[in-house]
């Protein structure tokens, strides 16, 4: 069942329509490549039912679900909580994104036949993993396939912030660009700098590899434990306080959890150099945004580049948007065609594996 502005439509499979929000019904019978015995107690005869929470999922991912009865949210607007709860009853798998809150209430609304949750994201702080484990529901995610795209964006954001690219482009448009001034629009260079990465995981390591050719003099990292792969980029494991005090560029690459929530706060910003550039492409929740605003406004740190915020989208009246030394992007770290296609495909493969009684290719343990 699918709610569309007061309408409820029953579908066996939804394909993209000729117009936004217009569903096209496809009743063609497809041969399921999986053993029928694996679909006992499924919601719709021999075909498992999958609910897709977002309208703009790449087709390459949806195509992998053609052996299922797929019901897809058919609005450009984000599905609201009440609509999500209303439409998941009886489903066998949930294909969700990072803006969907998956908790015990939602899982219970799905019903006891729910066999899989697949999130099209590498982060899973929007999912109550305890609730999923208590119900024996495997959860799949999409690591690795977005690593390169996010690392590229992180470096681009660092450069845009440190070299004041947004300010420069704005000056051209506003007519501020006048005669050459040797001290105008000067920023911080990477050459001979010290870069500190908090959280040297897959993405952090990929960022480090891309920064080494810029001629940085030292690469520091901090986290719960040392990463053997740090040898690949000649990175030194240091305490969090040392990373803050010695780095010219501080990059947040950590996951969001109880230990890292707002770990970048008033105290940590005070420990940074006044010339430090802060970059966050991990999760908005690792930063106390009020403290960041005060640090930027007062000159406690030089500048900040954010691809993630709290909340998302960031309200247009956020004081951060009034600061010239703060670059904010709309969470586009993984926004390449290749990465988003790969994420959609991996989410679908995770779901199909679980429905077939197999281990997900990328399952959260």
CSV table of C-alpha atoms in Angstrom, one decimal:
chain,number,residue,atom,x,y,z
A,1,UNK,CA,0.0,0.0,0.0
A,2,UNK,CA,1.3,3.4,-0.9
A,3,UNK,CA,0.1,6.8,0.5
A,4,UNK,CA,0.2,9.7,-1.9
A,5,UNK,CA,-1.3,12.9,-0.5
A,6,UNK,CA,-4.4,11.2,0.8
A,7,UNK,CA,-4.4,8.4,-1.8
A,8,UNK,CA,-3.6,4.7,-1.1
A,9,UNK,CA,-2.4,2.7,-4.1
A,10,UNK,CA,-1.8,-1.0,-4.2
A,11,UNK,CA,1.1,-2.0,-6.4
A,12,UNK,CA,2.8,-5.2,-7.3
A,13,UNK,CA,5.8,-3.3,-8.7
A,14,UNK,CA,6.5,0.3,-9.3
A,15,UNK,CA,8.7,1.7,-12.1
A,16,UNK,CA,9.5,5.3,-12.7
A,17,UNK,CA,6.6,7.2,-14.2
A,18,UNK,CA,6.6,9.8,-17.0
A,19,UNK,CA,5.9,12.5,-14.4
A,20,UNK,CA,7.1,13.0,-10.9
A,21,UNK,CA,4.8,11.4,-8.4
A,22,UNK,CA,2.9,9.4,-11.1
A,23,UNK,CA,3.2,5.6,-10.5
A,24,UNK,CA,3.3,3.2,-13.5
A,25,UNK,CA,2.0,-0.2,-12.7
A,26,UNK,CA,3.7,-3.3,-14.1
A,27,UNK,CA,1.8,-6.5,-13.6
A,28,UNK,CA,4.1,-8.7,-15.7
A,29,UNK,CA,5.0,-12.0,-14.1
A,30,UNK,CA,8.7,-12.4,-13.5
A,31,UNK,CA,10.6,-15.6,-12.7
A,32,UNK,CA,12.2,-15.5,-9.3
A,33,UNK,CA,15.8,-16.6,-9.5
A,34,UNK,CA,15.7,-17.7,-5.8
A,35,UNK,CA,14.3,-21.0,-4.5
A,36,UNK,CA,10.6,-20.7,-3.7
A,37,UNK,CA,11.1,-22.7,-0.5
A,38,UNK,CA,13.1,-19.8,0.8
A,39,UNK,CA,9.9,-17.6,0.7
A,40,UNK,CA,7.7,-19.5,3.1
A,41,UNK,CA,5.5,-17.2,5.1
A,42,UNK,CA,6.3,-14.3,2.7
A,43,UNK,CA,3.7,-11.5,2.6
A,44,UNK,CA,2.5,-11.9,-0.9
A,45,UNK,CA,2.5,-15.6,-2.1
A,46,UNK,CA,5.8,-16.5,-3.6
A,47,UNK,CA,7.1,-13.0,-3.9
A,48,UNK,CA,8.6,-11.1,-0.9
A,49,UNK,CA,7.4,-7.6,-0.4
A,50,UNK,CA,10.0,-4.8,-0.2
A,51,UNK,CA,9.2,-1.2,0.8
A,52,UNK,CA,11.5,1.5,-0.6
A,53,UNK,CA,11.4,4.7,1.4
A,54,UNK,CA,12.7,7.1,-1.2
A,55,UNK,CA,11.5,8.1,-4.7
A,56,UNK,CA,15.0,8.8,-6.1
A,57,UNK,CA,16.7,5.5,-5.6
A,58,UNK,CA,18.9,4.7,-8.7
A,59,UNK,CA,17.3,2.3,-11.1
A,60,UNK,CA,20.3,0.0,-11.0
A,61,UNK,CA,19.5,-0.8,-7.4
A,62,UNK,CA,15.7,-1.2,-8.0
A,63,UNK,CA,16.3,-3.5,-10.9
A,64,UNK,CA,17.9,-6.1,-8.6
A,65,UNK,CA,14.6,-6.2,-6.7
A,66,UNK,CA,12.5,-7.1,-9.7
A,67,UNK,CA,11.8,-10.6,-8.4
A,68,UNK,CA,10.1,-9.0,-5.4
A,69,UNK,CA,6.9,-7.1,-5.0
A,70,UNK,CA,8.3,-3.6,-4.6
A,71,UNK,CA,6.4,-0.7,-3.1
A,72,UNK,CA,8.2,2.6,-3.5
A,73,UNK,CA,7.5,6.0,-1.9
A,74,UNK,CA,6.3,8.2,-4.9
A,75,UNK,CA,7.0,11.7,-3.7
A,76,UNK,CA,10.0,14.0,-4.0
A,77,UNK,CA,9.3,15.0,-0.4
A,78,UNK,CA,10.8,12.9,2.4
A,79,UNK,CA,8.4,10.3,3.7
A,80,UNK,CA,7.0,11.4,7.1
A,81,UNK,CA,7.1,9.1,10.1
A,82,UNK,CA,3.4,8.5,10.2
A,83,UNK,CA,3.4,7.6,6.5
A,84,UNK,CA,6.3,5.2,6.9
A,85,UNK,CA,4.6,3.4,9.8
A,86,UNK,CA,1.4,3.2,7.9
A,87,UNK,CA,2.9,1.7,4.8
A,88,UNK,CA,5.3,-0.9,6.2
A,89,UNK,CA,2.8,-3.4,7.5
A,90,UNK,CA,3.4,-6.9,6.2
A,91,UNK,CA,6.6,-6.2,4.4
A,92,UNK,CA,9.5,-8.7,4.3
A,93,UNK,CA,12.3,-6.2,3.8
A,94,UNK,CA,12.9,-2.5,4.2
A,95,UNK,CA,15.1,-0.4,1.8
A,96,UNK,CA,15.8,2.8,3.7
A,97,UNK,CA,18.1,5.8,3.7
A,98,UNK,CA,19.9,7.8,6.5
A,99,UNK,CA,17.0,10.2,7.1
A,100,UNK,CA,14.6,7.3,8.1
A,101,UNK,CA,14.4,6.5,11.8
A,102,UNK,CA,14.4,2.8,12.2
A,103,UNK,CA,13.4,1.9,15.8
A,104,UNK,CA,11.4,-0.7,17.7
A,105,UNK,CA,8.1,1.0,17.0
A,106,UNK,CA,8.7,0.9,13.2
A,107,UNK,CA,10.0,-2.7,13.3
A,108,UNK,CA,6.9,-3.7,15.2
A,109,UNK,CA,4.7,-1.9,12.6
A,110,UNK,CA,6.4,-4.0,9.9
A,111,UNK,CA,5.4,-7.2,11.6
A,112,UNK,CA,7.1,-10.4,12.7
A,113,UNK,CA,7.7,-11.5,9.1
A,114,UNK,CA,10.2,-8.8,8.5
A,115,UNK,CA,13.5,-10.4,7.4
A,116,UNK,CA,15.8,-7.6,6.4
A,117,UNK,CA,16.6,-3.9,6.7
A,118,UNK,CA,19.0,-2.4,4.1
A,119,UNK,CA,20.2,1.1,4.5
A,120,UNK,CA,21.7,3.0,1.5
A,121,UNK,CA,24.4,4.5,3.7
A,122,UNK,CA,27.6,3.7,5.4
A,123,UNK,CA,26.4,5.3,8.7
A,124,UNK,CA,23.7,3.6,10.7
A,125,UNK,CA,23.2,5.9,13.7
A,126,UNK,CA,19.6,6.3,12.4
A,127,UNK,CA,19.0,2.6,13.1
A,128,UNK,CA,18.3,1.1,16.6
A,129,UNK,CA,20.6,-1.9,16.2
A,130,UNK,CA,19.6,-3.2,19.6
A,131,UNK,CA,16.0,-3.4,18.5
A,132,UNK,CA,17.0,-5.1,15.3
A,133,UNK,CA,19.1,-7.7,17.1
A,134,UNK,CA,16.4,-8.4,19.6
A,135,UNK,CA,14.1,-9.3,16.7
A,136,UNK,CA,16.7,-11.2,14.8
A,137,UNK,CA,16.6,-8.8,11.9
A,138,UNK,CA,19.8,-8.5,9.9
A,139,UNK,CA,20.8,-5.0,8.8
A,140,UNK,CA,22.9,-4.3,5.7
A,141,UNK,CA,24.8,-1.1,4.9
A,142,UNK,CA,27.1,0.2,2.2
A,143,UNK,CA,30.7,0.6,3.2
A,144,UNK,CA,33.6,0.9,0.7
A,145,UNK,CA,31.6,1.8,-2.3
A,146,UNK,CA,31.3,5.5,-1.3
A,147,UNK,CA,34.9,5.7,0.1
A,148,UNK,CA,36.5,7.3,-2.9
A,149,UNK,CA,33.7,9.8,-3.6
A,150,UNK,CA,33.6,10.9,0.1
A,151,UNK,CA,37.3,11.3,0.3
A,152,UNK,CA,37.4,13.4,-2.9
A,153,UNK,CA,34.7,15.6,-1.5
A,154,UNK,CA,36.5,16.0,1.8
A,155,UNK,CA,39.6,17.2,0.1
A,156,UNK,CA,37.6,19.5,-2.1
A,157,UNK,CA,35.9,20.9,0.9
A,158,UNK,CA,39.2,21.4,2.7
A,159,UNK,CA,40.6,23.3,-0.2
A,160,UNK,CA,37.4,25.4,-0.8
A,161,UNK,CA,37.6,26.4,2.9
A,162,UNK,CA,41.3,27.0,3.3
A,163,UNK,CA,41.7,28.8,0.0
A,164,UNK,CA,38.5,30.8,0.4
A,165,UNK,CA,37.1,29.6,-2.9
A,166,UNK,CA,33.4,30.5,-2.1
A,167,UNK,CA,34.4,34.0,-1.0
A,168,UNK,CA,36.4,34.5,-4.1
A,169,UNK,CA,33.6,33.4,-6.4
A,170,UNK,CA,31.2,35.6,-4.5
A,171,UNK,CA,33.6,38.6,-4.9
A,172,UNK,CA,33.6,38.1,-8.7
A,173,UNK,CA,29.8,38.1,-8.8
A,174,UNK,CA,29.4,41.1,-6.5
A,175,UNK,CA,32.0,43.3,-8.2
A,176,UNK,CA,34.3,43.3,-5.3
A,177,UNK,CA,37.1,42.1,-7.5
A,178,UNK,CA,39.2,45.1,-8.2
A,179,UNK,CA,42.9,45.8,-8.8
A,180,UNK,CA,45.3,43.1,-7.8
A,181,UNK,CA,46.1,43.3,-4.0
A,182,UNK,CA,48.9,41.1,-2.7
A,183,UNK,CA,47.1,40.4,0.6
A,184,UNK,CA,43.6,40.0,-0.8
A,185,UNK,CA,41.8,36.6,-0.4
A,186,UNK,CA,44.9,34.9,1.0
A,187,UNK,CA,44.2,31.5,2.6
A,188,UNK,CA,46.0,28.7,4.3
A,189,UNK,CA,48.2,26.4,2.1
A,190,UNK,CA,48.6,22.6,2.5
A,191,UNK,CA,52.3,22.5,1.6
A,192,UNK,CA,54.5,21.9,4.7
A,193,UNK,CA,51.4,21.8,6.9
A,194,UNK,CA,50.4,19.3,9.6
A,195,UNK,CA,47.1,17.5,9.0
A,196,UNK,CA,45.2,15.7,11.8
A,197,UNK,CA,42.5,13.1,11.1
A,198,UNK,CA,40.2,12.0,13.9
A,199,UNK,CA,39.1,8.6,12.8
A,200,UNK,CA,41.4,6.9,10.3
A,201,UNK,CA,38.9,4.4,9.0
A,202,UNK,CA,38.3,3.6,5.3
A,203,UNK,CA,37.4,7.2,4.4
A,204,UNK,CA,40.0,8.8,6.6
A,205,UNK,CA,42.7,6.7,5.1
A,206,UNK,CA,41.5,7.5,1.6
A,207,UNK,CA,41.6,11.2,2.5
A,208,UNK,CA,45.1,10.9,3.8
A,209,UNK,CA,46.3,9.2,0.6
A,210,UNK,CA,44.9,12.1,-1.4
A,211,UNK,CA,46.5,14.7,0.8
A,212,UNK,CA,50.1,13.3,0.8
A,213,UNK,CA,50.9,14.5,-2.8
A,214,UNK,CA,50.2,18.1,-1.6
A,215,UNK,CA,53.5,18.0,0.2
A,216,UNK,CA,52.2,18.1,3.8
A,217,UNK,CA,55.0,17.7,6.3
A,218,UNK,CA,53.2,15.6,8.9
A,219,UNK,CA,50.1,13.4,9.1
A,220,UNK,CA,48.6,12.7,12.6
A,221,UNK,CA,45.6,10.6,13.5
A,222,UNK,CA,43.7,9.8,16.6
A,223,UNK,CA,40.9,7.3,17.6
A,224,UNK,CA,40.1,4.4,19.8
A,225,UNK,CA,43.1,2.4,18.6
A,226,UNK,CA,46.0,2.4,16.1
A,227,UNK,CA,45.3,1.4,12.5
A,228,UNK,CA,48.0,-0.8,10.9
A,229,UNK,CA,47.1,0.7,7.5
A,230,UNK,CA,48.4,4.1,8.8
A,231,UNK,CA,51.9,2.9,7.6
A,232,UNK,CA,50.7,3.3,4.0
A,233,UNK,CA,50.5,7.1,4.5
A,234,UNK,CA,53.2,7.4,7.2
A,235,UNK,CA,50.7,8.7,9.7
A,236,UNK,CA,51.5,9.0,13.4
A,237,UNK,CA,49.1,7.9,16.1
A,238,UNK,CA,48.7,10.6,18.8
A,239,UNK,CA,46.4,11.5,21.6
A,240,UNK,CA,43.3,13.6,20.7
A,241,UNK,CA,44.7,16.6,22.5
A,242,UNK,CA,48.0,16.4,20.6
A,243,UNK,CA,46.1,16.2,17.3
A,244,UNK,CA,44.1,19.3,18.2
A,245,UNK,CA,47.0,21.4,19.4
A,246,UNK,CA,49.5,20.5,16.6
A,247,UNK,CA,47.3,20.3,13.5
A,248,UNK,CA,46.9,23.1,10.9
A,249,UNK,CA,44.0,21.1,9.5
A,250,UNK,CA,41.7,19.0,11.7
A,251,UNK,CA,39.4,16.6,9.8
A,252,UNK,CA,36.6,14.7,11.5
A,253,UNK,CA,36.3,11.2,10.0
A,254,UNK,CA,34.8,9.3,12.9
A,255,UNK,CA,31.5,7.5,13.3
A,256,UNK,CA,28.8,9.0,15.4
A,257,UNK,CA,28.2,7.2,18.7
A,258,UNK,CA,27.9,7.9,22.4
A,259,UNK,CA,31.7,8.5,22.6
A,260,UNK,CA,31.9,10.9,19.7
A,261,UNK,CA,28.7,12.9,20.1
A,262,UNK,CA,29.7,16.6,20.1
A,263,UNK,CA,33.3,15.6,20.7
A,264,UNK,CA,34.2,18.8,18.8
A,265,UNK,CA,32.9,21.3,21.3
A,266,UNK,CA,34.0,24.5,23.2
A,267,UNK,CA,36.9,22.8,24.9
A,268,UNK,CA,38.3,21.1,21.8
A,269,UNK,CA,38.1,24.3,19.7
A,270,UNK,CA,40.0,26.1,22.4
A,271,UNK,CA,42.8,23.6,22.0
A,272,UNK,CA,43.2,24.2,18.3
A,273,UNK,CA,45.5,26.7,16.7
A,274,UNK,CA,43.9,30.1,15.9
A,275,UNK,CA,45.0,29.4,12.3
A,276,UNK,CA,43.4,25.9,12.2
A,277,UNK,CA,40.9,24.8,9.5
A,278,UNK,CA,38.3,22.4,10.7
A,279,UNK,CA,36.6,20.0,8.2
A,280,UNK,CA,33.7,17.6,8.9
A,281,UNK,CA,32.5,15.1,6.4
A,282,UNK,CA,31.5,12.4,8.8
A,283,UNK,CA,28.3,13.1,10.9
A,284,UNK,CA,26.8,16.5,12.0
A,285,UNK,CA,26.3,15.1,15.5
A,286,UNK,CA,30.0,15.0,16.3
A,287,UNK,CA,30.0,18.8,16.4
A,288,UNK,CA,28.5,21.2,18.9
A,289,UNK,CA,27.4,23.7,16.3
A,290,UNK,CA,26.8,26.5,18.7
A,291,UNK,CA,30.4,26.2,20.0
A,292,UNK,CA,31.7,26.0,16.4
A,293,UNK,CA,29.9,29.2,15.6
A,294,UNK,CA,31.4,31.0,18.6
A,295,UNK,CA,34.9,29.7,17.7
A,296,UNK,CA,34.6,30.9,14.2
A,297,UNK,CA,33.0,34.3,15.0
A,298,UNK,CA,35.6,35.1,17.7
A,299,UNK,CA,38.6,34.0,15.6
A,300,UNK,CA,39.4,31.1,18.0
A,301,UNK,CA,39.9,29.0,14.8
A,302,UNK,CA,40.4,30.2,11.3
A,303,UNK,CA,37.6,28.5,9.3
A,304,UNK,CA,35.4,25.5,9.0
A,305,UNK,CA,34.1,23.4,6.1
A,306,UNK,CA,31.0,21.2,6.8
A,307,UNK,CA,29.4,18.6,4.5
A,308,UNK,CA,27.2,17.4,7.4
A,309,UNK,CA,25.1,19.3,9.9
A,310,UNK,CA,22.5,19.0,12.7
A,311,UNK,CA,19.8,19.0,11.6
A,312,UNK,CA,19.8,18.2,7.9
A,313,UNK,CA,18.8,20.2,5.9
A,314,UNK,CA,20.4,23.1,7.9
A,315,UNK,CA,17.8,25.8,8.4
A,316,UNK,CA,18.4,28.9,6.2
A,317,UNK,CA,18.4,31.1,9.3
A,318,UNK,CA,21.3,29.2,10.9
A,319,UNK,CA,24.0,31.6,12.1
A,320,UNK,CA,26.7,29.5,10.5
A,321,UNK,CA,25.4,30.6,7.1
A,322,UNK,CA,26.2,34.2,8.0
A,323,UNK,CA,29.9,33.6,8.5
A,324,UNK,CA,32.3,34.1,5.6
A,325,UNK,CA,34.7,31.7,7.2
A,326,UNK,CA,32.3,28.8,7.2
A,327,UNK,CA,31.6,26.7,4.1
A,328,UNK,CA,28.5,24.5,4.3
A,329,UNK,CA,27.6,21.8,1.7
A,330,UNK,CA,24.3,19.8,1.6
A,331,UNK,CA,25.7,16.4,2.6
A,332,UNK,CA,27.0,15.5,-0.9
A,333,UNK,CA,30.1,13.4,0.1
A,334,UNK,CA,29.0,10.4,-1.8
A,335,UNK,CA,27.2,12.3,-4.5
A,336,UNK,CA,28.8,10.9,-7.7
A,337,UNK,CA,26.7,8.9,-10.1
A,338,UNK,CA,29.0,5.9,-9.7
A,339,UNK,CA,28.9,5.9,-5.9
A,340,UNK,CA,25.1,6.3,-5.6
A,341,UNK,CA,24.5,3.6,-8.2
A,342,UNK,CA,26.9,1.3,-6.3
A,343,UNK,CA,25.2,2.1,-3.0
A,344,UNK,CA,21.8,1.3,-4.4
A,345,UNK,CA,23.0,-2.0,-5.8
A,346,UNK,CA,24.7,-3.1,-2.7
A,347,UNK,CA,21.6,-2.2,-0.6
A,348,UNK,CA,19.5,-4.4,-2.9
A,349,UNK,CA,22.0,-7.2,-2.8
A,350,UNK,CA,22.0,-7.1,1.0
A,351,UNK,CA,18.2,-7.4,1.0
A,352,UNK,CA,18.1,-10.2,-1.6
A,353,UNK,CA,20.7,-12.2,0.3
A,354,UNK,CA,18.8,-12.0,3.5
A,355,UNK,CA,15.5,-13.0,1.8
A,356,UNK,CA,17.3,-16.0,0.3
A,357,UNK,CA,18.5,-17.1,3.7
A,358,UNK,CA,22.1,-16.1,3.0
A,359,UNK,CA,24.6,-13.8,4.7
A,360,UNK,CA,24.4,-10.2,3.5
A,361,UNK,CA,27.5,-9.0,1.6
A,362,UNK,CA,27.8,-6.1,4.0
A,363,UNK,CA,26.0,-6.8,7.3
A,364,UNK,CA,26.3,-4.8,10.4
A,365,UNK,CA,27.5,-7.0,13.2
